[in-house]
mmCIF file of C-alpha atoms in Angstrom:
data_model
loop_
_atom_site.group_PDB
_atom_site.id
_atom_site.type_symbol
_atom_site.label_atom_id
_atom_site.label_comp_id
_atom_site.label_asym_id
_atom_site.label_seq_id
_atom_site.Cartn_x
_atom_site.Cartn_y
_atom_site.Cartn_z
ATOM 1 C CA UNK P 1 61.590 -67.781 45.634
ATOM 2 C CA UNK P 2 57.889 -67.153 45.898
ATOM 3 C CA UNK P 3 55.551 -69.591 44.176
ATOM 4 C CA UNK P 4 53.818 -66.811 42.171
ATOM 5 C CA UNK P 5 57.126 -65.547 40.812
ATOM 6 C CA UNK P 6 58.145 -69.078 39.774
ATOM 7 C CA UNK P 7 54.886 -69.558 37.885
ATOM 8 C CA UNK P 8 55.305 -66.172 36.203
ATOM 9 C CA UNK P 9 58.881 -66.991 35.109
ATOM 10 C CA UNK P 10 57.785 -70.386 33.760
ATOM 11 C CA UNK P 11 54.974 -68.760 31.756
ATOM 12 C CA UNK P 12 57.354 -66.130 30.358
ATOM 13 C CA UNK P 13 59.882 -68.832 29.424
ATOM 14 C CA UNK P 14 57.146 -70.795 27.627
ATOM 15 C CA UNK P 15 56.061 -67.722 25.644
ATOM 16 C CA UNK P 16 59.658 -66.999 24.655
ATOM 17 C CA UNK P 17 60.174 -70.603 23.554
ATOM 18 C CA UNK P 18 56.986 -70.521 21.449
ATOM 19 C CA UNK P 19 58.011 -67.212 19.871
ATOM 20 C CA UNK P 20 61.418 -68.637 18.991
ATOM 21 C CA UNK P 21 59.888 -71.782 17.487
ATOM 22 C CA UNK P 22 57.421 -69.647 15.485
ATOM 23 C CA UNK P 23 60.196 -67.420 14.173
ATOM 24 C CA UNK P 24 62.353 -70.345 13.125
ATOM 25 C CA UNK P 25 59.352 -71.984 11.425
ATOM 26 C CA UNK P 26 58.597 -68.788 9.462
ATOM 27 C CA UNK P 27 62.199 -68.497 8.268
ATOM 28 C CA UNK P 28 62.257 -72.141 7.189
ATOM 29 C CA UNK P 29 58.920 -71.782 5.367
ATOM 30 C CA UNK P 30 60.075 -68.756 3.346
ATOM 31 C CA UNK P 31 63.439 -70.393 2.606
ATOM 32 C CA UNK P 32 61.627 -73.549 1.441
ATOM 33 C CA UNK P 33 59.304 -71.499 -0.788
ATOM 34 C CA UNK P 34 62.255 -69.682 -2.370
ATOM 35 C CA UNK P 35 63.797 -73.018 -3.327
ATOM 36 C CA UNK P 36 60.600 -74.831 -4.415
ATOM 37 C CA UNK P 37 60.253 -75.719 -8.093
ATOM 38 C CA UNK P 38 56.505 -76.236 -7.816
ATOM 39 C CA UNK P 39 53.420 -75.239 -5.893
ATOM 40 C CA UNK P 40 51.196 -78.096 -4.738
ATOM 41 C CA UNK P 41 47.462 -77.843 -4.158
ATOM 42 C CA UNK P 42 46.399 -81.387 -3.236
ATOM 43 C CA UNK P 43 46.898 -83.375 -6.476
ATOM 44 C CA UNK P 44 47.497 -80.271 -8.613
ATOM 45 C CA UNK P 45 51.091 -79.238 -9.300
ATOM 46 C CA UNK P 46 51.980 -75.857 -10.807
ATOM 47 C CA UNK P 47 55.516 -74.832 -11.700
ATOM 48 C CA UNK P 48 56.763 -72.122 -9.344
ATOM 49 C CA UNK P 49 58.275 -68.741 -10.103
ATOM 50 C CA UNK P 50 61.708 -70.216 -9.305
ATOM 51 C CA UNK P 51 61.266 -72.993 -11.864
ATOM 52 C CA UNK P 52 60.477 -70.491 -14.646
ATOM 53 C CA UNK P 53 62.465 -67.300 -13.904
ATOM 54 C CA UNK P 54 65.011 -68.403 -11.301
ATOM 55 C CA UNK P 55 65.316 -67.988 -7.563
ATOM 56 C CA UNK P 56 63.890 -64.792 -6.087
ATOM 57 C CA UNK P 57 63.821 -63.587 -2.479
ATOM 58 C CA UNK P 58 60.620 -64.680 -0.746
ATOM 59 C CA UNK P 59 59.437 -62.227 1.898
ATOM 60 C CA UNK P 60 56.180 -63.906 2.927
ATOM 61 C CA UNK P 61 54.337 -67.205 2.679
ATOM 62 C CA UNK P 62 50.812 -67.885 3.887
ATOM 63 C CA UNK P 63 48.214 -70.623 3.660
ATOM 64 C CA UNK P 64 44.577 -70.663 4.653
ATOM 65 C CA UNK P 65 41.272 -72.443 4.217
ATOM 66 C CA UNK P 66 38.076 -70.411 4.280
ATOM 67 C CA UNK P 67 34.616 -71.514 3.153
ATOM 68 C CA UNK P 68 36.094 -74.576 1.433
ATOM 69 C CA UNK P 69 38.625 -72.567 -0.587
ATOM 70 C CA UNK P 70 42.269 -73.493 -0.046
ATOM 71 C CA UNK P 71 44.686 -70.574 -0.552
ATOM 72 C CA UNK P 72 48.466 -70.287 -0.708
ATOM 73 C CA UNK P 73 50.331 -67.008 -1.232
ATOM 74 C CA UNK P 74 53.997 -66.337 -1.942
ATOM 75 C CA UNK P 75 55.440 -62.805 -1.997
ATOM 76 C CA UNK P 76 58.617 -62.308 -4.027
ATOM 77 C CA UNK P 77 61.041 -59.380 -4.069
ATOM 78 C CA UNK P 78 62.566 -58.658 -7.472
ATOM 79 C CA UNK P 79 64.410 -55.931 -9.342
ATOM 80 C CA UNK P 80 62.975 -57.338 -12.589
ATOM 81 C CA UNK P 81 59.245 -57.628 -11.846
ATOM 82 C CA UNK P 82 58.056 -56.909 -15.378
ATOM 83 C CA UNK P 83 60.462 -59.402 -16.993
ATOM 84 C CA UNK P 84 59.632 -62.046 -14.366
ATOM 85 C CA UNK P 85 55.898 -61.653 -14.948
ATOM 86 C CA UNK P 86 56.133 -61.712 -18.747
ATOM 87 C CA UNK P 87 58.046 -65.006 -18.576
ATOM 88 C CA UNK P 88 55.879 -66.538 -15.843
ATOM 89 C CA UNK P 89 52.533 -65.538 -17.393
ATOM 90 C CA UNK P 90 53.715 -66.769 -20.803
ATOM 91 C CA UNK P 91 54.565 -70.146 -19.251
ATOM 92 C CA UNK P 92 51.262 -70.339 -17.324
ATOM 93 C CA UNK P 93 49.185 -69.535 -20.440
ATOM 94 C CA UNK P 94 51.116 -72.054 -22.544
ATOM 95 C CA UNK P 95 52.435 -75.175 -20.854
ATOM 96 C CA UNK P 96 50.728 -74.354 -17.548
ATOM 97 C CA UNK P 97 47.243 -74.627 -19.050
ATOM 98 C CA UNK P 98 45.881 -71.419 -17.488
ATOM 99 C CA UNK P 99 43.532 -68.976 -19.227
ATOM 100 C CA UNK P 100 43.312 -65.265 -18.458
ATOM 101 C CA UNK P 101 40.102 -64.270 -16.686
ATOM 102 C CA UNK P 102 40.681 -60.515 -17.138
ATOM 103 C CA UNK P 103 42.608 -58.335 -19.563
ATOM 104 C CA UNK P 104 46.156 -57.674 -18.431
ATOM 105 C CA UNK P 105 48.615 -54.836 -18.905
ATOM 106 C CA UNK P 106 51.984 -55.606 -17.308
ATOM 107 C CA UNK P 107 53.180 -52.043 -17.916
ATOM 108 C CA UNK P 108 50.825 -50.638 -15.234
ATOM 109 C CA UNK P 109 51.926 -50.595 -11.591
ATOM 110 C CA UNK P 110 50.357 -51.668 -9.271
ATOM 111 C CA UNK P 111 48.008 -54.158 -10.917
ATOM 112 C CA UNK P 112 46.786 -57.741 -10.885
ATOM 113 C CA UNK P 113 46.898 -60.611 -13.367
ATOM 114 C CA UNK P 114 44.213 -63.267 -12.831
ATOM 115 C CA UNK P 115 44.050 -66.701 -14.472
ATOM 116 C CA UNK P 116 42.231 -69.986 -13.941
ATOM 117 C CA UNK P 117 42.234 -73.625 -14.997
ATOM 118 C CA UNK P 118 40.386 -76.825 -14.184
ATOM 119 C CA UNK P 119 41.846 -78.787 -11.309
ATOM 120 C CA UNK P 120 42.767 -82.430 -11.719
ATOM 121 C CA UNK P 121 40.174 -82.930 -8.965
ATOM 122 C CA UNK P 122 36.736 -83.328 -10.575
ATOM 123 C CA UNK P 123 34.476 -80.316 -10.011
ATOM 124 C CA UNK P 124 37.199 -77.958 -8.770
ATOM 125 C CA UNK P 125 39.162 -75.094 -10.305
ATOM 126 C CA UNK P 126 42.402 -73.294 -9.521
ATOM 127 C CA UNK P 127 42.515 -69.501 -9.678
ATOM 128 C CA UNK P 128 45.984 -67.958 -9.799
ATOM 129 C CA UNK P 129 46.361 -64.233 -9.102
ATOM 130 C CA UNK P 130 49.525 -62.168 -9.284
ATOM 131 C CA UNK P 131 49.355 -58.798 -7.518
ATOM 132 C CA UNK P 132 52.411 -56.720 -8.346
ATOM 133 C CA UNK P 133 54.198 -53.428 -7.859
ATOM 134 C CA UNK P 134 57.476 -52.284 -9.375
ATOM 135 C CA UNK P 135 59.518 -54.102 -6.678
ATOM 136 C CA UNK P 136 57.524 -57.171 -5.609
ATOM 137 C CA UNK P 137 54.755 -59.533 -6.581
ATOM 138 C CA UNK P 138 52.486 -61.948 -4.746
ATOM 139 C CA UNK P 139 51.401 -65.193 -6.376
ATOM 140 C CA UNK P 140 48.171 -66.461 -4.819
ATOM 141 C CA UNK P 141 46.701 -69.859 -5.654
ATOM 142 C CA UNK P 142 43.130 -70.673 -4.674
ATOM 143 C CA UNK P 143 41.438 -74.019 -5.157
ATOM 144 C CA UNK P 144 37.774 -74.778 -4.652
ATOM 145 C CA UNK P 145 34.553 -76.009 -6.192
ATOM 146 C CA UNK P 146 33.728 -74.637 -9.631
ATOM 147 C CA UNK P 147 34.033 -75.058 -13.346
ATOM 148 C CA UNK P 148 35.376 -73.036 -16.265
ATOM 149 C CA UNK P 149 33.363 -72.296 -19.373
ATOM 150 C CA UNK P 150 34.961 -70.860 -22.480
ATOM 151 C CA UNK P 151 33.147 -68.128 -24.426
#
């Protein structure tokens, strides 16, 4: 076999192996998110959707850090979006310690609910957004420098 062909086949095999590893990792991450009872942002712990409304199918999970803001997003599929959100927002505003930052109307689709609370880390806040349609919702947590003032 020619040397160039061998190199090409090795490169293709490496790309296939990396793609397989990436796919398996993505499946494990979404499965783990579907079973998690809490979201963790450094020392902050927030009860997850599963802990409040029960297990839902997770279709996407992402994390990022940009300009010092740590973000985690979880997209859930549900046939009971409105009921899920009423229960979850009620928990977050009560025991969860979050305050609404905007008015909300869970009867409108699509829409967003946005809340915030002080982090356990001095000088930081957590902003929790829920973007939803009639069949899915995405919970996004962002943590970064800031403070909350009540009017």
